Coordinates of C-alpha atoms and ligand atoms in Angstrom, one line a residue:
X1 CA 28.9 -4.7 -27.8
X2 CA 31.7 -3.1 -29.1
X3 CA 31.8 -1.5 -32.1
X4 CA 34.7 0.0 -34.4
X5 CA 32.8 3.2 -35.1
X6 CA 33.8 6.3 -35.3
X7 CA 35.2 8.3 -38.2
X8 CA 35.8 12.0 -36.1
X9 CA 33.5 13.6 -38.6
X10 CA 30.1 14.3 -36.6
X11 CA 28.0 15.0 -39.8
X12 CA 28.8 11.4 -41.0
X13 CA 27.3 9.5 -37.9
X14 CA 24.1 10.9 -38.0
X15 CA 23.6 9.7 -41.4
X16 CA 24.9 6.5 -41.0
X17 CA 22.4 3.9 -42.0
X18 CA 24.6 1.0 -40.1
X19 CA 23.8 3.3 -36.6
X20 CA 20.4 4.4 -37.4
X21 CA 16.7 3.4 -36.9
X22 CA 15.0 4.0 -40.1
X23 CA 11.4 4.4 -39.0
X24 CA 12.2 7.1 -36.0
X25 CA 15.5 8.7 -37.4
X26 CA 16.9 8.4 -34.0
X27 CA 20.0 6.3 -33.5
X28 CA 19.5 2.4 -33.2
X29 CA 20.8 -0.2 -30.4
X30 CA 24.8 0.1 -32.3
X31 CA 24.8 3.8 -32.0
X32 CA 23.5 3.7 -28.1
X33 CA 26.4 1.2 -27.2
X34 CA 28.9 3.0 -28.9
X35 CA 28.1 6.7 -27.7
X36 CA 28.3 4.7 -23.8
X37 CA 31.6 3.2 -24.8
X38 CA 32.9 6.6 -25.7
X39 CA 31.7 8.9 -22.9
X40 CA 33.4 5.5 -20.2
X41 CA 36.8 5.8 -22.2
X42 CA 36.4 9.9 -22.2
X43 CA 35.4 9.2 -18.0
X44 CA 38.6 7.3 -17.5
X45 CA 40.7 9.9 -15.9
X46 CA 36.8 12.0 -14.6
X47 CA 35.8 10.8 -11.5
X48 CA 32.1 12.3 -12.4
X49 CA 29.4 9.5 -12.8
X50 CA 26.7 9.6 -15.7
X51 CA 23.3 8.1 -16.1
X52 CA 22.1 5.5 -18.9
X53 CA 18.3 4.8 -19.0
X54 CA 15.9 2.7 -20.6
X55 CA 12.4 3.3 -21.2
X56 CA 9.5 0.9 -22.4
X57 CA 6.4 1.9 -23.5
X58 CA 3.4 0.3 -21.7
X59 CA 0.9 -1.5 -23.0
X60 CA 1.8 -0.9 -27.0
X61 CA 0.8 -4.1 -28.2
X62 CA -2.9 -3.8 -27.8
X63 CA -2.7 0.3 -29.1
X64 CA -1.0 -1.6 -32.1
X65 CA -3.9 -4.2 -32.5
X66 CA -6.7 -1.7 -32.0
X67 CA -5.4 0.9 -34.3
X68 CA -3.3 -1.0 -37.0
X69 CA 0.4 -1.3 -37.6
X70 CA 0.6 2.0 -40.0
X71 CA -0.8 3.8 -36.6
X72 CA 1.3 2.3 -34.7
X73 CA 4.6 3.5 -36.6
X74 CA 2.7 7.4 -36.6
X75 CA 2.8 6.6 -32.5
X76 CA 6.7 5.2 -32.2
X77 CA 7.6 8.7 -34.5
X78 CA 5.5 10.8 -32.0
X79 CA 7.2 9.4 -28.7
X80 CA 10.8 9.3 -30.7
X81 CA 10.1 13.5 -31.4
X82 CA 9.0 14.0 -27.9
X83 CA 12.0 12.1 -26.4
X84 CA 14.8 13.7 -29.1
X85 CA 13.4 17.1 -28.3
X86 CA 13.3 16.7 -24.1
X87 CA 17.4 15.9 -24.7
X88 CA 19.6 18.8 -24.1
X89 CA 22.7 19.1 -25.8
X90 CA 24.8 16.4 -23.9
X91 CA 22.2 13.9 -24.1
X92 CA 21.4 11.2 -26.8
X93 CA 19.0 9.5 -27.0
X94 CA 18.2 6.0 -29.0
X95 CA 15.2 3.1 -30.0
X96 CA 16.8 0.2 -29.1
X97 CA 13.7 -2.3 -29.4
X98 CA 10.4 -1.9 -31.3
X99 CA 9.2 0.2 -28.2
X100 CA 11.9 0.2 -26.1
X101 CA 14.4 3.3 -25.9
X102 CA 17.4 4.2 -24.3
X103 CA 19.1 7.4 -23.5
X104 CA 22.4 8.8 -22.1
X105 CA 22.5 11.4 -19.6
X106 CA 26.0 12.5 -19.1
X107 CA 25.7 15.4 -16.7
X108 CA 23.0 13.7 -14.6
X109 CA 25.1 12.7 -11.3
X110 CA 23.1 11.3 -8.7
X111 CA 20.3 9.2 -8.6
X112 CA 18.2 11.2 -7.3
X113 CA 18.3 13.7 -10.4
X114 CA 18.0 10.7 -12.7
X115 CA 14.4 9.9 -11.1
X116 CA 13.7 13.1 -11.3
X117 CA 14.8 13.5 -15.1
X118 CA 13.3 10.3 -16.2
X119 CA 9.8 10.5 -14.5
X120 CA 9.3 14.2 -17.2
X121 CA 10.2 12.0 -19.6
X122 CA 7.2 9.8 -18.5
X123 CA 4.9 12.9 -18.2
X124 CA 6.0 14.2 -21.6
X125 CA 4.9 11.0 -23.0
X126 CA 1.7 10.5 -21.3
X127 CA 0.0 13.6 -23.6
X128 CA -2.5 12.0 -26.1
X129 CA -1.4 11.0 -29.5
X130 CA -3.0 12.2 -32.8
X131 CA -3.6 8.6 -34.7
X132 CA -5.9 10.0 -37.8
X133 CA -9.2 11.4 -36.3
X134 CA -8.8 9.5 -32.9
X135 CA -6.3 9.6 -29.7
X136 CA -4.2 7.7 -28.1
X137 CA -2.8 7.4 -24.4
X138 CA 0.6 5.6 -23.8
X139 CA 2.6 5.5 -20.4
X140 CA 6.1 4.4 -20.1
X141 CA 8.2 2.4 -17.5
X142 CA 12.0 3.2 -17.2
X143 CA 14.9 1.6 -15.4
X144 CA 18.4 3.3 -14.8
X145 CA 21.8 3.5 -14.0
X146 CA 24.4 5.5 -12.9
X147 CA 27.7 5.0 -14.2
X148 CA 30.8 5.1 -11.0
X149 CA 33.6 3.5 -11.4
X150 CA 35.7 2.5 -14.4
X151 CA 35.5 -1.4 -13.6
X152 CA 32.1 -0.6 -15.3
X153 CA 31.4 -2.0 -18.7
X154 CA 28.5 -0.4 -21.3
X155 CA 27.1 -3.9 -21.5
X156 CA 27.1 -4.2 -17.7
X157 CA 25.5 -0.7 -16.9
X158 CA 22.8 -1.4 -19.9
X159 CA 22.0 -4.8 -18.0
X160 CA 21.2 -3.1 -15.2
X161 CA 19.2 -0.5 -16.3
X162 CA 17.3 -3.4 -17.4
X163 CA 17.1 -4.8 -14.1
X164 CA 15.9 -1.9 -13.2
X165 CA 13.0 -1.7 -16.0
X166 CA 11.9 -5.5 -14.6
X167 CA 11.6 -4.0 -11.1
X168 CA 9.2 -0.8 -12.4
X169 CA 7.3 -3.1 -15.2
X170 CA 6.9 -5.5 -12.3
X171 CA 5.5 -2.7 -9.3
X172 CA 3.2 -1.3 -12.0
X173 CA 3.1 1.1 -15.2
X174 CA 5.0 4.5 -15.8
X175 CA 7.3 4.0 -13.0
X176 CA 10.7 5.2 -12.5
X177 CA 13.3 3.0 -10.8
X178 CA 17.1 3.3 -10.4
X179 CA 19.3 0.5 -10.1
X180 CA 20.3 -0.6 -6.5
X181 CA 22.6 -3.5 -5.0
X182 CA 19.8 -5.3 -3.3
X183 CA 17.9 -5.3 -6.9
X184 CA 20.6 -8.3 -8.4
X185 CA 20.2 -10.0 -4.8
X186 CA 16.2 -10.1 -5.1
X187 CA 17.0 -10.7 -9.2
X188 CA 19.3 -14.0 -8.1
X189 CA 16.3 -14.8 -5.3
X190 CA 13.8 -14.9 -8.5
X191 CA 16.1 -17.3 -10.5
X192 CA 16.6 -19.8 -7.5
X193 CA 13.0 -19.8 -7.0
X194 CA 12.6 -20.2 -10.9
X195 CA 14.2 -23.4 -10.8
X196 CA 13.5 -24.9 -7.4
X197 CA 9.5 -24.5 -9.1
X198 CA 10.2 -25.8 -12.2
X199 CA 11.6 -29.0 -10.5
X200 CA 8.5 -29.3 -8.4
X201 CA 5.9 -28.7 -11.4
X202 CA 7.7 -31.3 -13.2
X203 CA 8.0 -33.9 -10.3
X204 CA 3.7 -32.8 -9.6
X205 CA 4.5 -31.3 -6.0
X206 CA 2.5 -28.4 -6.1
X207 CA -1.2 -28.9 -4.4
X208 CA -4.5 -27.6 -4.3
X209 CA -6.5 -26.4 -1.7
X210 CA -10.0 -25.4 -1.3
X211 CA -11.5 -22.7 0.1
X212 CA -15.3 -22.3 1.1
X213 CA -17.6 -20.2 -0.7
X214 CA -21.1 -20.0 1.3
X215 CA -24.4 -18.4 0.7
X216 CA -24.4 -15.7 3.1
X217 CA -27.9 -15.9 4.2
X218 CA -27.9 -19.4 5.1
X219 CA -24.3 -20.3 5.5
X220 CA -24.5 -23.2 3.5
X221 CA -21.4 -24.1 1.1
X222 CA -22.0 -23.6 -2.6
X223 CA -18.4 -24.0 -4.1
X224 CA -14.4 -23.7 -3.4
X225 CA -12.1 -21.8 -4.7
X226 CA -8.7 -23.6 -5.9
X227 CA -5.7 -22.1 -4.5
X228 CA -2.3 -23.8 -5.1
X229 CA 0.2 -24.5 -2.4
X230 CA 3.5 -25.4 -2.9
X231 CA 6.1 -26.3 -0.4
X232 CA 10.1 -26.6 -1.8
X233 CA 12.4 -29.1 0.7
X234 CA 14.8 -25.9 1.2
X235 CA 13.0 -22.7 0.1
X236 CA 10.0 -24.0 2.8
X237 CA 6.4 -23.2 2.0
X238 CA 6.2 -20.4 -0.6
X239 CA 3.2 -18.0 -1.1
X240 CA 1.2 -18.0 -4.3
X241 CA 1.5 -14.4 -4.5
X242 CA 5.3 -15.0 -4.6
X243 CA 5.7 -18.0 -7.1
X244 CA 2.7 -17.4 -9.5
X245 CA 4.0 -14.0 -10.5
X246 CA 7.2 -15.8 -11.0
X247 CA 5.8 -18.7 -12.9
X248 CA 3.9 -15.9 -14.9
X249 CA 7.0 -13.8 -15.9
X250 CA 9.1 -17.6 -16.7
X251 CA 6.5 -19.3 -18.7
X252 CA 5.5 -21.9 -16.2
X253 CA 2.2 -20.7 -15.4
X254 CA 1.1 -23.1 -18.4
X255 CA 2.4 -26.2 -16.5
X256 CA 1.9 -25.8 -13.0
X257 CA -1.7 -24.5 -13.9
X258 CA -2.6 -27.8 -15.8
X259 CA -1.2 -29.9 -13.0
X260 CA -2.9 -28.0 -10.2
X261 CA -6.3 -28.2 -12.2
X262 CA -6.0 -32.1 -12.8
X263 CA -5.4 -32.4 -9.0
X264 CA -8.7 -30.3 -8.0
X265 CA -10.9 -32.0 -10.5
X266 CA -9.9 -35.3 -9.3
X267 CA -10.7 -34.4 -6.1
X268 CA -13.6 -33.0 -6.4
X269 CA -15.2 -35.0 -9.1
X270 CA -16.8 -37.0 -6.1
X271 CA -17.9 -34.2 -4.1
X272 CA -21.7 -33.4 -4.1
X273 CA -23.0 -32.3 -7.8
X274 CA -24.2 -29.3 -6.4
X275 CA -21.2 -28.1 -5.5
X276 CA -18.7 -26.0 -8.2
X277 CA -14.9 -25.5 -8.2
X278 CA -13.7 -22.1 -9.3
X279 CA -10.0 -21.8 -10.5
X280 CA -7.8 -18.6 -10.9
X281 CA -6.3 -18.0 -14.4
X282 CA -3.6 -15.6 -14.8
X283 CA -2.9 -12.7 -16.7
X284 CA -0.8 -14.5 -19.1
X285 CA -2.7 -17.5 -19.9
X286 CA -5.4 -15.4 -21.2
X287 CA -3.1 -14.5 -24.0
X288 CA -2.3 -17.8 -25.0
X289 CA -4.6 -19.2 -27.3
X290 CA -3.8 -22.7 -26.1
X291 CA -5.4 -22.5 -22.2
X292 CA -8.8 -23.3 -23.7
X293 CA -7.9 -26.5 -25.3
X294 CA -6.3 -27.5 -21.8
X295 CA -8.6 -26.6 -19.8
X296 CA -11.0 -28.6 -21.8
X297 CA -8.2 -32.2 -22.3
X298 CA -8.0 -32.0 -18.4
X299 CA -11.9 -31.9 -17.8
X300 CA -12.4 -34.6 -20.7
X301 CA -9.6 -37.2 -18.9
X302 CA -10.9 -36.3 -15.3
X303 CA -14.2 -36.8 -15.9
X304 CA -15.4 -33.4 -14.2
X305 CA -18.5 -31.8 -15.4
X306 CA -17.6 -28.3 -17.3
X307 CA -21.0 -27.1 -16.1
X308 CA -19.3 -27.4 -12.6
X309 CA -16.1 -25.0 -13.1
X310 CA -15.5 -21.1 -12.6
X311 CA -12.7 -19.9 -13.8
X312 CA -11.6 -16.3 -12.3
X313 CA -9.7 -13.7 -14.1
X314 CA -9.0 -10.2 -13.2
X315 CA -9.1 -6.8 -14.9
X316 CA -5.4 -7.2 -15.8
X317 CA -6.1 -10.5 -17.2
X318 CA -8.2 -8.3 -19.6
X319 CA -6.1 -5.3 -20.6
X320 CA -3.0 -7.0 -21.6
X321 CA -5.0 -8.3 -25.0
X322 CA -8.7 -7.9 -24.7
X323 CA -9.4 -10.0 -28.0
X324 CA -7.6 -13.1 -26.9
X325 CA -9.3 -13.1 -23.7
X326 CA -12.7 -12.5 -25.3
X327 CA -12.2 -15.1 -27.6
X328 CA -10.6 -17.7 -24.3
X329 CA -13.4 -16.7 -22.0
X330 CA -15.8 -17.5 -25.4
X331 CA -14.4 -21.0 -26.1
X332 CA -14.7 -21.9 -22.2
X333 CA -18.4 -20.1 -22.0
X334 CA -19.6 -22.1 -24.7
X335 CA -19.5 -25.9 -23.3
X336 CA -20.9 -24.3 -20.3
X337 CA -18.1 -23.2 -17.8
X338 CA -18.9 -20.2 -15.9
X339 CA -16.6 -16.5 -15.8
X340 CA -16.2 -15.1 -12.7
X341 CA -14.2 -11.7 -12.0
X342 CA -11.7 -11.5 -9.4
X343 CA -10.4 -9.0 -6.8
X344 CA -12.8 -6.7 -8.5
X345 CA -12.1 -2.7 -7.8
X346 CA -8.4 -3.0 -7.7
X347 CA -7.6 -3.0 -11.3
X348 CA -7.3 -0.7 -13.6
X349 CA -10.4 -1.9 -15.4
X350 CA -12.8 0.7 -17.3
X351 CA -16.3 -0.4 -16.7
X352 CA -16.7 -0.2 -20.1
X353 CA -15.3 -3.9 -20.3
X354 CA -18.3 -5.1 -18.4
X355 CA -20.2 -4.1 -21.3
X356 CA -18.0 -5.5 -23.6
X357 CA -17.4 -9.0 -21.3
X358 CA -20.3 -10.9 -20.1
X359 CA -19.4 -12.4 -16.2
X360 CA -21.1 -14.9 -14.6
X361 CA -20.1 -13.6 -11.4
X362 CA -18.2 -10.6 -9.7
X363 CA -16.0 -11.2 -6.7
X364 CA -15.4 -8.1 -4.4
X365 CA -11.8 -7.3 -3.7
X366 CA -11.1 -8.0 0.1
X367 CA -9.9 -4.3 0.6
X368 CA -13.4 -3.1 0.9
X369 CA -14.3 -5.8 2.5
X370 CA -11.7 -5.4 4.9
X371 CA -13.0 -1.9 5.5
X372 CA -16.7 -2.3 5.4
X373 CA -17.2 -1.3 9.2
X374 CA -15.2 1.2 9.6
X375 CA -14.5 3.3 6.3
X376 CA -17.8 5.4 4.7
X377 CA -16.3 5.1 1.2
X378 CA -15.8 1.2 1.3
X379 CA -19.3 0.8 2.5
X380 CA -20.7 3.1 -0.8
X381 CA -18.7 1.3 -3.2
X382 CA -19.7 -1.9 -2.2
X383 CA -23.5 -0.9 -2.2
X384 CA -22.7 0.5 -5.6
X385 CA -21.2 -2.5 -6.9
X386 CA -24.5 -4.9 -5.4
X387 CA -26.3 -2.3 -7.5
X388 CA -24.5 -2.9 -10.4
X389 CA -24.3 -6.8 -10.0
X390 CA -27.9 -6.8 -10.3
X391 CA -29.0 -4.5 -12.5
X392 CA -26.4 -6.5 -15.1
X393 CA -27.7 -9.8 -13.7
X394 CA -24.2 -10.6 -12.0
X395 CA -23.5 -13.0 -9.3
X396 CA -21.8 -11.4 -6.2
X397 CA -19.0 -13.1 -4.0
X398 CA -17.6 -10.9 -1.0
X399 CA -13.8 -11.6 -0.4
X400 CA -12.0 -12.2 2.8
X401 CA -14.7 -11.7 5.5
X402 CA -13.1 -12.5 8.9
X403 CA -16.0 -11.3 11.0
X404 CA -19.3 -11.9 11.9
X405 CA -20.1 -7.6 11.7
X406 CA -19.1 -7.9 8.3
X407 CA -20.8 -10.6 7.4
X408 CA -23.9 -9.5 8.9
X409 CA -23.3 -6.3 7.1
X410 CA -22.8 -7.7 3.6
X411 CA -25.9 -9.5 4.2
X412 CA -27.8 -6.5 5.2
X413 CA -26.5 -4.7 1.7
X414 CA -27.9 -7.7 -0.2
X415 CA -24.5 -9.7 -1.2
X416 CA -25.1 -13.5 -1.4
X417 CA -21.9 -14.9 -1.5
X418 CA -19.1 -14.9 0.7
X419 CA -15.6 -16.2 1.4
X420 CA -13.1 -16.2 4.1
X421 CA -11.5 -17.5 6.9
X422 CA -14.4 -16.8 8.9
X423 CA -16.4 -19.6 6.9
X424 CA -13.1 -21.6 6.3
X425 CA -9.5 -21.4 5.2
X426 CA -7.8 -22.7 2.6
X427 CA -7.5 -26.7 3.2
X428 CA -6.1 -29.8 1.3
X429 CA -8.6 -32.3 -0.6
X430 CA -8.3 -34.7 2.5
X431 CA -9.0 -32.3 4.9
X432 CA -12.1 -30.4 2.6
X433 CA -13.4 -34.1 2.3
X434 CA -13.4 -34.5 5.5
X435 CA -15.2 -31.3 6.4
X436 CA -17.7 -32.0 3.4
X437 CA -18.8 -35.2 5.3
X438 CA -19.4 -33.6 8.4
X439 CA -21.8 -30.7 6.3
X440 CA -23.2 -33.6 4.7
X441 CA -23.3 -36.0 7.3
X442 CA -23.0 -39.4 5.3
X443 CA -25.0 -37.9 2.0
X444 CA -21.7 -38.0 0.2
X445 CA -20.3 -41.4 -1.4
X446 CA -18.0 -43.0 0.7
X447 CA -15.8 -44.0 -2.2
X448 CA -14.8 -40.4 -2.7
X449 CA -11.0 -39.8 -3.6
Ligands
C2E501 P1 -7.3 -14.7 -5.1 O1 -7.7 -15.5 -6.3 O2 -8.0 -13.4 -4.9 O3 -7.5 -15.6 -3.8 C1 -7.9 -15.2 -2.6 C2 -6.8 -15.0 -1.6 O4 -7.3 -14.4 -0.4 C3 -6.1 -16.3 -1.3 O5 -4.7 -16.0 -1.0 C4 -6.8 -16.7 0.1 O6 -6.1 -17.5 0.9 C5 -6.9 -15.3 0.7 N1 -8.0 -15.2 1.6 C6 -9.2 -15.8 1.6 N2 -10.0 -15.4 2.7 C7 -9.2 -14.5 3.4 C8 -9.5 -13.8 4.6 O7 -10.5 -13.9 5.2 N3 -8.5 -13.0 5.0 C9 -7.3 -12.9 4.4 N4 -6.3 -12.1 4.8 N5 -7.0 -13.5 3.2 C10 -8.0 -14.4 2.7 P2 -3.6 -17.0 -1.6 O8 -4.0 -18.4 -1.5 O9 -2.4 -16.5 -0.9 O10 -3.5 -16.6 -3.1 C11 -3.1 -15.4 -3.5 C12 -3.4 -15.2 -5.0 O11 -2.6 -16.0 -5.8 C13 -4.8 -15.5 -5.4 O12 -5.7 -14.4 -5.1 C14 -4.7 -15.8 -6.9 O13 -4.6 -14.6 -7.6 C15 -3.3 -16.4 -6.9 N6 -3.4 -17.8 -7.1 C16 -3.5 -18.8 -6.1 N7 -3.6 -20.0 -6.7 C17 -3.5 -19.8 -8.0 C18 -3.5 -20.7 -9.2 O14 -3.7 -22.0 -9.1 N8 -3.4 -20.2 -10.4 C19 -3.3 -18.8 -10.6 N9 -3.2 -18.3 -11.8 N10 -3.3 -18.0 -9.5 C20 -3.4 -18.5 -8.3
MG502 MG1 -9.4 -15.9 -7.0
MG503 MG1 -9.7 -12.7 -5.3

C-alpha cells in the first residue's frame, strides 16, 4: 500500500488518527506500510538489509470468549505496552489486525539476529496477564523477513513475513520462523495440492478404508476405524497427514468429510450389527456448528445406526473453542453416538478437560506404544493412563501395535483394545468385506454392498 503520508513534522504522525490504532495507541496497518516504504527509499543507495516481522497471538479467541470482550481489550493494551517498550529507538512497532502485530527492525541484519530478536519478543509476552482478579497466559507465533535488495517492495516483504507466520502457526505455537526460498516452493506445493483435492472431493474420488480394532484378549474384531485415501492421476497417492491438514487450513475438510462418511456408512451398513465404525473429526469441524447436522443428514439417508458410530477428536480439536466442541460432541452424544479421544498424550491437553468432557473411549497415542518394550517411561505412562481409563469408566484402544511383545504386554497391563498393522492394515470396503467373511465364515448376508 502506498500512502502519501508524511508531513516532516515528527510530533504530527504520532497523533495522527488516520495512522493510528485507537484501542493500543500504537500505529495501525497505514503507518506500518509507510514507515517500510520510507526506510526502502532511505536503503536505496545502503546496501545494509533490515528485518520486518509479524507476530500473532495464539489462541486469543477462546481467552476472549472465557474472559469477555472488555478483558480482552485490557489484554491487546498489555501485549501492545510490552511490545512498544522491547523497541529500541530504530524500531517501530505496529497492530496491524485485531491480534496481529507487526514491527520494523532496521538495524537487525541477518537472520539469524532476527530469530534471536523475535523469539524475546515471544518470551516477553508469555508472562501472565492481570485480567481483574484472574490471569492470563498468551504465546505468540511470528514470521519474518529480511529486507536485500531494492527489487523488494513493502507489500512483497510483508507477504512474506506472512509466509513465514503460516509456516510457524502451522509447526506449532510461539514459534519463530524466517522467511526462506524453499518456503514459496512448499507454499505453491500446498496450492497445487489445494486444487488437485478440491477436484477430487467434488468428482467423489476420495475413499475410505478400514482398519481393525480387536479385543486384545481374544483377538476378535470389535470395530474399524475410517481412514480416507485419496489417490490424484498426477500428484499419485497422497497421505492423509498431508492433505487433511490442507483441507483443514482451505475449508474443504467440510466436504471431503461428508463424502468419506457417506462412503463408510454405506459400506458398512451391512456388516455385522455388532460391529462399530469410528471416524476422525478434525480440529476445525469442531468449531463449526454445522458438523452435527451433517453428521446426522448422512446417517438418516444411509440408513446406519447412530448407536454404531465413534467419532474421534483430539486434544487440539478441544482447545481451539472448548464450548463449540462441547456443545458438537453434546448434539452427537445425545442420539446415541459414542466420543472417543484420539492420539491421546500428544496434545497439549490439561487433564482437566477430562473432567470437563465426558469420552466414551481413550485411544493411546502410538508413541508409547511404539516404545512400550524398550523405554521405562512409556511403559508408566501407559499403566497410568489404564489407571485412569478405569477409574473414569473409559474405554481403552492401544494404537499402532506391530508386535506380538507388545501386544502381549498391553494385555498384561490390562488394555482391551487394540489396533495396528499387526491385527490388520488399513483396507478398502471390498477388501474388509472380504476379510469380514472369512472371520465370519458365511454368518454375514451375502447381499452386502
Ligand atoms: P489417526 O486417526 O491417529 O489414525 C491412525 C493412523 O495410524 C493411520 O494413519 C493408520 O494408518 C496408522 N497406523 C495404524 N496402525 C499402525 C501401525 O501399526 N503402525 C504405524 N506406523 N501406523 C499405524 P493414516 O491413515 O496415515 O492417517 C493419519 C491421520 O490422518 C489419522 O490419524 C487422522 O488424524 C487423519 N485422518 C485420516 N483420515 C481422516 C478423515 O477421514 N478425516 C479426518 N478429519 N482425519 C483423518
Ligand atoms: Mg483416529
Ligand atoms: Mg490416532
Amino acid at each position: 500500500m502506498q500512502t502519501t503520508f508524511g508531513t516532516g513534522q515528527p510530533g504530527r504522525e504520532n497523533t495522527d488518527l488516520a495512522f493510528t490504532d485507537p484501542l493500543t495507541g500504537l500505529g495501525n496497518h497505514r503507518r506500518f506500510f509507510d514507515k517500510v516504504d520510507r526506510l526502502i527509499s532511505d536503503r536505496a543507495d545502503d546496501p545494509a538489509p533490515f528485518t520486518v516481522g509479524i507476530l500473532d497471538l495464539d489462541g486469543f479467541k477462546p481467552i476472549n470468549d472465557l474472559f469477555g470482550h472488555k478483558a480482552g481489550d485490557d489484554i491487546l493494551i498489555q501485549v501492545a505496552m510490552r511490545l512498544r517498550a522491547s523497541m529500541d529507538s530504530y524500531s517501530t512497532v505496529c497492530r496491524i489486525g485485531a491480534d496481529e502485530f507487526a514491527y520494523l527492525y532496521p538495524m537487525v541484519f541477518s537472520e539469524e539476529q532476527a530469530a534471536e530478536k523475535s523469539r524475546m519478543l515471544i518470551e516477553i509476552l508469555s508472562a501472565p496477564y492481570d485480567v481483574g482478579e484472574r490471569t492470563a497466559r498468551l504465546s505468540a507465533s511470528v514470521g519474518c523477513s529480511l529486507f536485500y535488495s531494492g527489487d523488494e517492495t513493502t507489500e512483497i516483504l510483508v507477504n512474506k513475513a506472512e509466509t513465514a507466520l503460516y509456516h510457524a502457526k502451522r509447526s506449532g505455537r510461539g514459534r519463530v520462523v524466517v522467511y526462506t526460498r524453499e518456503m514459496e516452493e512448499a507454499a505453491k506445493r500446498v496450492t497445487r495440492i489445494e486444487q488437485a483435492l478440491r477436484r477430487a472431493v467434488s468428482a467423489g474420488e476420495v475413499e475410505p478404508h478400514f482398519q481393525p480394532i480387536v479385543d486384545l484378549n481374544t483377538r476378535r474384531t470389535i470395530g474399524f476405524e475410517t481412514l480416507a485415501r485419496w489417490t490424484d492421476r498426477d500428484l499419485g497417492a497422497v497421505p492423509p497427514s498431508v492433505f487433511i491438514p490442507i483441507a483443514e487450513e482451505r475449508g474443504i475438510i467440510g466436504p471431503l468429510s461428508q463424502l468419506v462418511l457417506r462412503k463408510a456408512t454405506e459400506a458398512a451398513r451391512n456388516w455385522p450389527k455388532d460391529l462399530f465404525l469410528s471416524f476422525n473429526l478434525s480440529p476445525s469441524q469442531l468449531v463449526d456448528q454445522n458438523t452435527g447436522l451433517h453428521i446426522l443428514a448422512i446417517l438418516d439417508r444411509t440408513g446406519f445406526d447412530p448407536s454404531r458410530l465413534e467419532i474421534e477428536i483430539t486434544e487440539t480439536g478441544l482447545m481451539t473453542d472448548p464450548a463449540s466442541a462441547e456443545k458438537i460432541v453434546g448434539d452427537l452424544r445425545r442420539v446415541g453416538i459414542r466420543v472417543s479421544l484420539d492420539d491421546f498424550g500428544t496434545g497439549q491437553s490439561s487433564l482437566g478437560r477430562l473432567r470437563e468432557f465426558h469420552f466414551d473411549k481413550l485411544k493411546i497415542d502410538r508413541a508409547f506404544v511404539s516404545s512400550i518394550l524398550d523405554d521405562r517411561p512409556s511403559e508408566h505412562i501407559i499403566r497410568a493412563i489404564l489407571a485412569m481409563c478405569e477409574g473414569l469408566g473409559m474405554d481403552v484402544v492401544a494404537e499402532g501395535i506391530e508386535e506380538e511383545a507388545q501386544a502381549d504386554r498391553l494385555v498384561q497391563f490390562g488394555c482391551a483394545g487394540g489396533q495396528g498393522y499387526l491385527f490388520g492394515k488399513p483396507a478398502d470396503a471390498d477388501a474388509t468385506l472380504g476379510y469380514l467373511r472369512d472371520s465370519y465364515r458365511g454368518a454375514l448376508h451375502a447381499k452386502a454392498i
